[in-house]
Tab-separated table of C-alpha atoms in Angstrom:
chain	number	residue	atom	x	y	z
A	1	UNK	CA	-3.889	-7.672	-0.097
A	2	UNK	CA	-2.702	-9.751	2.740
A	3	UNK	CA	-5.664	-10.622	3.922
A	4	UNK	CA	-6.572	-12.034	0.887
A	5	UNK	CA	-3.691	-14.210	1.398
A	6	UNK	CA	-1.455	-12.950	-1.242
A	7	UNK	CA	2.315	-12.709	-0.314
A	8	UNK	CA	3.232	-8.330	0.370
A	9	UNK	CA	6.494	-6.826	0.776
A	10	UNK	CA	6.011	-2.909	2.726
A	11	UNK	CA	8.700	-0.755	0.998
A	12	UNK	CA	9.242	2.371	2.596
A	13	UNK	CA	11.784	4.965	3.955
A	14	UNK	CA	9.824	4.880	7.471
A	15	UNK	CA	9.232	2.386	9.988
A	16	UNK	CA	5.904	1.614	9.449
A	17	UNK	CA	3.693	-0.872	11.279
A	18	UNK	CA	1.893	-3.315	9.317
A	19	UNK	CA	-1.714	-4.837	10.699
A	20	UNK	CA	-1.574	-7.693	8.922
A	21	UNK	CA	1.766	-10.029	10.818
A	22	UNK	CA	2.059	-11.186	7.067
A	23	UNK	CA	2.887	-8.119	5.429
A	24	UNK	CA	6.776	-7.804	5.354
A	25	UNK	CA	8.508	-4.253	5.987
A	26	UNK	CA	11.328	-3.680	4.167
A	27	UNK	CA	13.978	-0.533	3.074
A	28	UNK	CA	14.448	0.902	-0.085
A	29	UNK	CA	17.349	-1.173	0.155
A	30	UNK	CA	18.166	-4.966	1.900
A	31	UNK	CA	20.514	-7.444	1.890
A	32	UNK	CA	20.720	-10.239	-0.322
A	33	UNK	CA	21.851	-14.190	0.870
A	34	UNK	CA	25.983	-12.598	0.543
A	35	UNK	CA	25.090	-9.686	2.958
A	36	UNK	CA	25.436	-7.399	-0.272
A	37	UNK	CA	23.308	-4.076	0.265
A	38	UNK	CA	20.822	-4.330	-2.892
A	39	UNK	CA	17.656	-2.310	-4.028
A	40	UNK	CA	14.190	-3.533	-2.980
A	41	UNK	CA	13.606	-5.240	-6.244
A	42	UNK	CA	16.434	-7.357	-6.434
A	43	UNK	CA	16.009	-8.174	-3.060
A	44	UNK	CA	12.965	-9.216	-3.583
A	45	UNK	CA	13.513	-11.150	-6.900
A	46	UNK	CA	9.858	-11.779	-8.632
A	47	UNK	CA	6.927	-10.051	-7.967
A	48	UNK	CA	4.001	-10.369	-10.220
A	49	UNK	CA	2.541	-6.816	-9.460
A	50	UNK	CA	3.865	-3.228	-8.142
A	51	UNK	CA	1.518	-0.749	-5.940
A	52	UNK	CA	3.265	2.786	-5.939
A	53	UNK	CA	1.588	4.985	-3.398
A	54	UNK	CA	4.327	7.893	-3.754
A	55	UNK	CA	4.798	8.762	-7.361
A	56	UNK	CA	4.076	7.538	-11.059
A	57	UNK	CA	6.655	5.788	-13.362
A	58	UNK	CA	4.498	6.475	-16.381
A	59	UNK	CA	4.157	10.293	-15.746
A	60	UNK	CA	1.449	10.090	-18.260
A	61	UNK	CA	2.476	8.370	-21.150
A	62	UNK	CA	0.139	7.141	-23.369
A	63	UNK	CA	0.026	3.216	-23.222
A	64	UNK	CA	-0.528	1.536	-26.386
A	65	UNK	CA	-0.644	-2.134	-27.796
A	66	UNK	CA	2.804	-1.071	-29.530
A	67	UNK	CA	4.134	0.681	-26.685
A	68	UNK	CA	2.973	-1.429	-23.642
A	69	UNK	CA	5.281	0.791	-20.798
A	70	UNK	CA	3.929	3.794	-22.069
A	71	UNK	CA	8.323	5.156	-22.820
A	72	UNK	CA	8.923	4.277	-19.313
A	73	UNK	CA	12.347	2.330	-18.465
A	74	UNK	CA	11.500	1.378	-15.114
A	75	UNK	CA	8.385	-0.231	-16.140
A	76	UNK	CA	10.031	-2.307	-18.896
A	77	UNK	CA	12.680	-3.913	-16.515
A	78	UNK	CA	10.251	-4.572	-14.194
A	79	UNK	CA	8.792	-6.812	-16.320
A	80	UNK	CA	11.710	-8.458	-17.906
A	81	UNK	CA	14.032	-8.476	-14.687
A	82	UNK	CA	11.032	-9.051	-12.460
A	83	UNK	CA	8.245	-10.210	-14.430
A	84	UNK	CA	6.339	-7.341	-12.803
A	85	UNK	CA	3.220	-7.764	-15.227
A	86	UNK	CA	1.294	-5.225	-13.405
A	87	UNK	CA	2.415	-1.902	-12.280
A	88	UNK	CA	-0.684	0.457	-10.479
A	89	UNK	CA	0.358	4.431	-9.235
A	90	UNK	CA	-2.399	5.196	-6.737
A	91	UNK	CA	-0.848	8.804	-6.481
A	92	UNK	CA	-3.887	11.272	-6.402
A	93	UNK	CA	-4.192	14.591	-8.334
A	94	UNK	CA	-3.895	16.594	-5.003
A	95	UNK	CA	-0.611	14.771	-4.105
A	96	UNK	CA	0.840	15.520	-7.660
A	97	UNK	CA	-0.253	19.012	-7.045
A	98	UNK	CA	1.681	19.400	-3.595
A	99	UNK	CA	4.833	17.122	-5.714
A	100	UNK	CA	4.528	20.120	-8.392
A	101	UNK	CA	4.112	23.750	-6.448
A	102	UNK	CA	5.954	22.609	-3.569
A	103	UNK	CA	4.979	22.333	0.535
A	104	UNK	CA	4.462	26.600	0.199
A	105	UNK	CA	1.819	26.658	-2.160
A	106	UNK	CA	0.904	23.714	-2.650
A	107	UNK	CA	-1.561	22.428	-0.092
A	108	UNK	CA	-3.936	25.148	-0.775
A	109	UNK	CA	-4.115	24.005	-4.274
A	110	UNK	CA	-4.475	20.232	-3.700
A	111	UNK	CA	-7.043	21.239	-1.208
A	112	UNK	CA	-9.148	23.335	-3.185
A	113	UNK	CA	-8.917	20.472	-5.601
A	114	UNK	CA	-10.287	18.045	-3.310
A	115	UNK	CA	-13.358	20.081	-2.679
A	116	UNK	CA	-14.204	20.861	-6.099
A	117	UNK	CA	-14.269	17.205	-6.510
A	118	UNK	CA	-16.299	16.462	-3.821
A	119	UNK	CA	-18.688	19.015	-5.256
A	120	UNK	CA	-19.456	17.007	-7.789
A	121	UNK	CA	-22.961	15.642	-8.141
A	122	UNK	CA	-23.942	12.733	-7.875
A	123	UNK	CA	-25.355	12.290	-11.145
A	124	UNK	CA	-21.990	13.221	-12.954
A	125	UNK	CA	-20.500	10.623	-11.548
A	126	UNK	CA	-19.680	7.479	-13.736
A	127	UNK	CA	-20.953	3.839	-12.056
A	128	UNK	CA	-18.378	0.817	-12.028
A	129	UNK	CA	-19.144	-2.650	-12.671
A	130	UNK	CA	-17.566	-4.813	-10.380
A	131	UNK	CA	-16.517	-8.034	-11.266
A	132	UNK	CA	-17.539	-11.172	-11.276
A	133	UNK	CA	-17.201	-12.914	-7.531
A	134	UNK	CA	-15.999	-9.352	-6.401
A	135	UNK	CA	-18.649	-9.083	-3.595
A	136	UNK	CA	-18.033	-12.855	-2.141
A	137	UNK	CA	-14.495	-13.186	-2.834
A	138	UNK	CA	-12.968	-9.862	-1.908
A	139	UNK	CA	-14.978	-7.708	-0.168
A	140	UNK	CA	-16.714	-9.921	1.972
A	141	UNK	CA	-13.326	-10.989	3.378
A	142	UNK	CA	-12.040	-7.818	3.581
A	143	UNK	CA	-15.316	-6.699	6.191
A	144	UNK	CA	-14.994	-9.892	7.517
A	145	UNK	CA	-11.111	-9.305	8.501
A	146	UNK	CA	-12.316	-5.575	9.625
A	147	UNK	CA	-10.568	-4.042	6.398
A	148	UNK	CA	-12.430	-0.608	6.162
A	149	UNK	CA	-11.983	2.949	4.813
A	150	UNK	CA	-13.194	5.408	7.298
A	151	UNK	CA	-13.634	9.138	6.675
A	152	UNK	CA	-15.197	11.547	9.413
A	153	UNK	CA	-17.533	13.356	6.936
A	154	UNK	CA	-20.943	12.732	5.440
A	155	UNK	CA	-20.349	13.926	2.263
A	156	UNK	CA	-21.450	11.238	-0.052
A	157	UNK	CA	-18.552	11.919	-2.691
A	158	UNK	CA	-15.479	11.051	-0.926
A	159	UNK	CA	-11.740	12.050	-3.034
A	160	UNK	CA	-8.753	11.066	-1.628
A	161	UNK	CA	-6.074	14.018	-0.795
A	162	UNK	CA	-2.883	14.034	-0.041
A	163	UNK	CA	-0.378	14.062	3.340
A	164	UNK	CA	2.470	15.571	4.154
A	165	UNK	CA	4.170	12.331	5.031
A	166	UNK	CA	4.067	10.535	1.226
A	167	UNK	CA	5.619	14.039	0.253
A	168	UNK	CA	8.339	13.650	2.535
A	169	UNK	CA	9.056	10.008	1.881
A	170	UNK	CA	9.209	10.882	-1.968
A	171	UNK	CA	11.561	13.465	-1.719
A	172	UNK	CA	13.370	12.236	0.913
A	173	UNK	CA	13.747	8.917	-1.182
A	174	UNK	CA	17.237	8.100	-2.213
A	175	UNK	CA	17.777	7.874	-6.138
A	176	UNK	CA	20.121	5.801	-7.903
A	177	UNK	CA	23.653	6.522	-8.380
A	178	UNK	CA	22.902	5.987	-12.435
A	179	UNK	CA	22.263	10.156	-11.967
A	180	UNK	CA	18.713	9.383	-13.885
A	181	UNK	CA	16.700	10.402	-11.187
A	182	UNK	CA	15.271	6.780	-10.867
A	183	UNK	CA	14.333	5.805	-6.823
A	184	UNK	CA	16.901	3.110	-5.682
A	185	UNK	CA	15.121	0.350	-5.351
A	186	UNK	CA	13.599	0.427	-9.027
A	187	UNK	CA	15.043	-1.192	-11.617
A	188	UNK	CA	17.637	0.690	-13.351
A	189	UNK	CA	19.951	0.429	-16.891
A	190	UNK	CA	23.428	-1.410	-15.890
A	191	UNK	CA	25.905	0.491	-17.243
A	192	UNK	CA	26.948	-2.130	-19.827
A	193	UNK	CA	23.367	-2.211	-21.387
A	194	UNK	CA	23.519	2.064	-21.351
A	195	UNK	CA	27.025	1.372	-23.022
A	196	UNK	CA	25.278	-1.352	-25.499
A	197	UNK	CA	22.327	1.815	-25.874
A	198	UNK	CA	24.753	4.203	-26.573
A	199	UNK	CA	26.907	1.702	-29.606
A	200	UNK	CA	23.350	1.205	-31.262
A	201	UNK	CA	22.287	4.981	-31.551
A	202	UNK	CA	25.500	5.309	-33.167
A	203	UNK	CA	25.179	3.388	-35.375
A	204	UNK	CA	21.566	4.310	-36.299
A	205	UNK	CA	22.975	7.654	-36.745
A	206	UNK	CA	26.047	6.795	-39.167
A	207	UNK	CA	23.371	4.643	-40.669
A	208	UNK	CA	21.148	7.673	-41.338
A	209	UNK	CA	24.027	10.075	-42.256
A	210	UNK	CA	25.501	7.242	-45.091
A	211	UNK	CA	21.753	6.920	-46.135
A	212	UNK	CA	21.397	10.818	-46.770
A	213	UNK	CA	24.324	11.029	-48.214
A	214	UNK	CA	23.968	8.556	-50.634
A	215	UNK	CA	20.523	9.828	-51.921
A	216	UNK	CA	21.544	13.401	-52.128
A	217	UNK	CA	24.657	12.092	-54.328
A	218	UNK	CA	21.899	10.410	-56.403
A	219	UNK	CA	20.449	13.607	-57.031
A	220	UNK	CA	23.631	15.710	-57.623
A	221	UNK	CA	24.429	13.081	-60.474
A	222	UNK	CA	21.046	13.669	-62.410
């Protein structure tokens, strides 16, 4: 993404090295212009877009015209605290696996997965249409700049596992003190607007309660 000159923050628990000088590293957590210790996000202020290589914020949610964030919280104050339009999960199936049955059993699994996939034929495979101005614009730049994907196997069908090391940064990743479970770093509810959350389902549910009680008087009376 750098290369293609757009503007990319490195958030991670690690000390990484970026190849591209323009690529800033950064902690789950930095300080902001009054040497306050903040999360990543507000740190960073806007961001039009959000790769997460570690783990999924929409765990699968279906994402509708109604329901644009699929249930998710995080992905809905990204966009209105952020405006964080776009928000891509590259986690794989194998590295879910290893996230879900643990470092004991897990690698066997996500590695069986991997080579059932790259069993695959050919000719099950679907064929994407790139877009227009992909091949000039992107990834002629990108093999211009030396941006490759090597692998050290012939196999035509190529499916990306897992490593040990985005386990270990996910679980090692420190959450938010909200007790939700959410990364620090992501967006989270302020405890005003969970207090504000809290006042409304009230009174949704005196609203429902007066409601049924006022129908099934109705229909003692008759």
């Amino acid at each position: 993404l750098a290369t293609l000159g757009i503007e990319v923050s490195l958030v991670s628990t690690g000390s990484p090295r970026a190849k591209n000088d323009g690529v800033y590293v950064m902690k789950p957590s930095d300080l902001n212009d009054d040497y306050e210790e903040v999360g990543f996000s507000t740190a960073v202020g806007e961001f039009d877009s959000l790769i997460d290589t570690i783990s999924n914020e929409r765990k699968g949610m279906l994402i509708t015209e109604d329901n644009p964030y699929g249930g998710s919280t995080v992905l809905k104050l990204l966009q209105s605290k952020h405006q964080c339009n776009k928000y891509i999960s590259t986690l794989t199936q194998s590295q879910q696996i290893v996230k879900n049955e643990g470092v004991l059993w897990g690698p066997g699994k996500a590695n069986d997965h991997v080579k059932k996939m790259e069993s695959i034929s050919l000719a099950r495979c679907a064929s994407l249409v790139p877009s227009l101005g992909f091949g000039s614009a992107t990834l002629q730049t990108l093999l211009d700049s030396n941006v490759l994907f090597s692998i050290k196997s012939n196999n035509p069908t190529v499916s990306r596992g897992w490593a040990l090391k985005d386990f270990w940064e996910e679980t090692s990743w420190p959450r938010d003190s909200s007790g939700m479970g959410i990364r620090f770093g992501m967006p989270a509810e302020e405890e005003e607007d969970l207090d504000e959350q809290f006042r409304r389902e009230q009174e949704r549910m005196q609203t429902r309660i007066r409601v049924g009680s006022e129908l099934g008087g109705g229909m003692d009376d008759t």
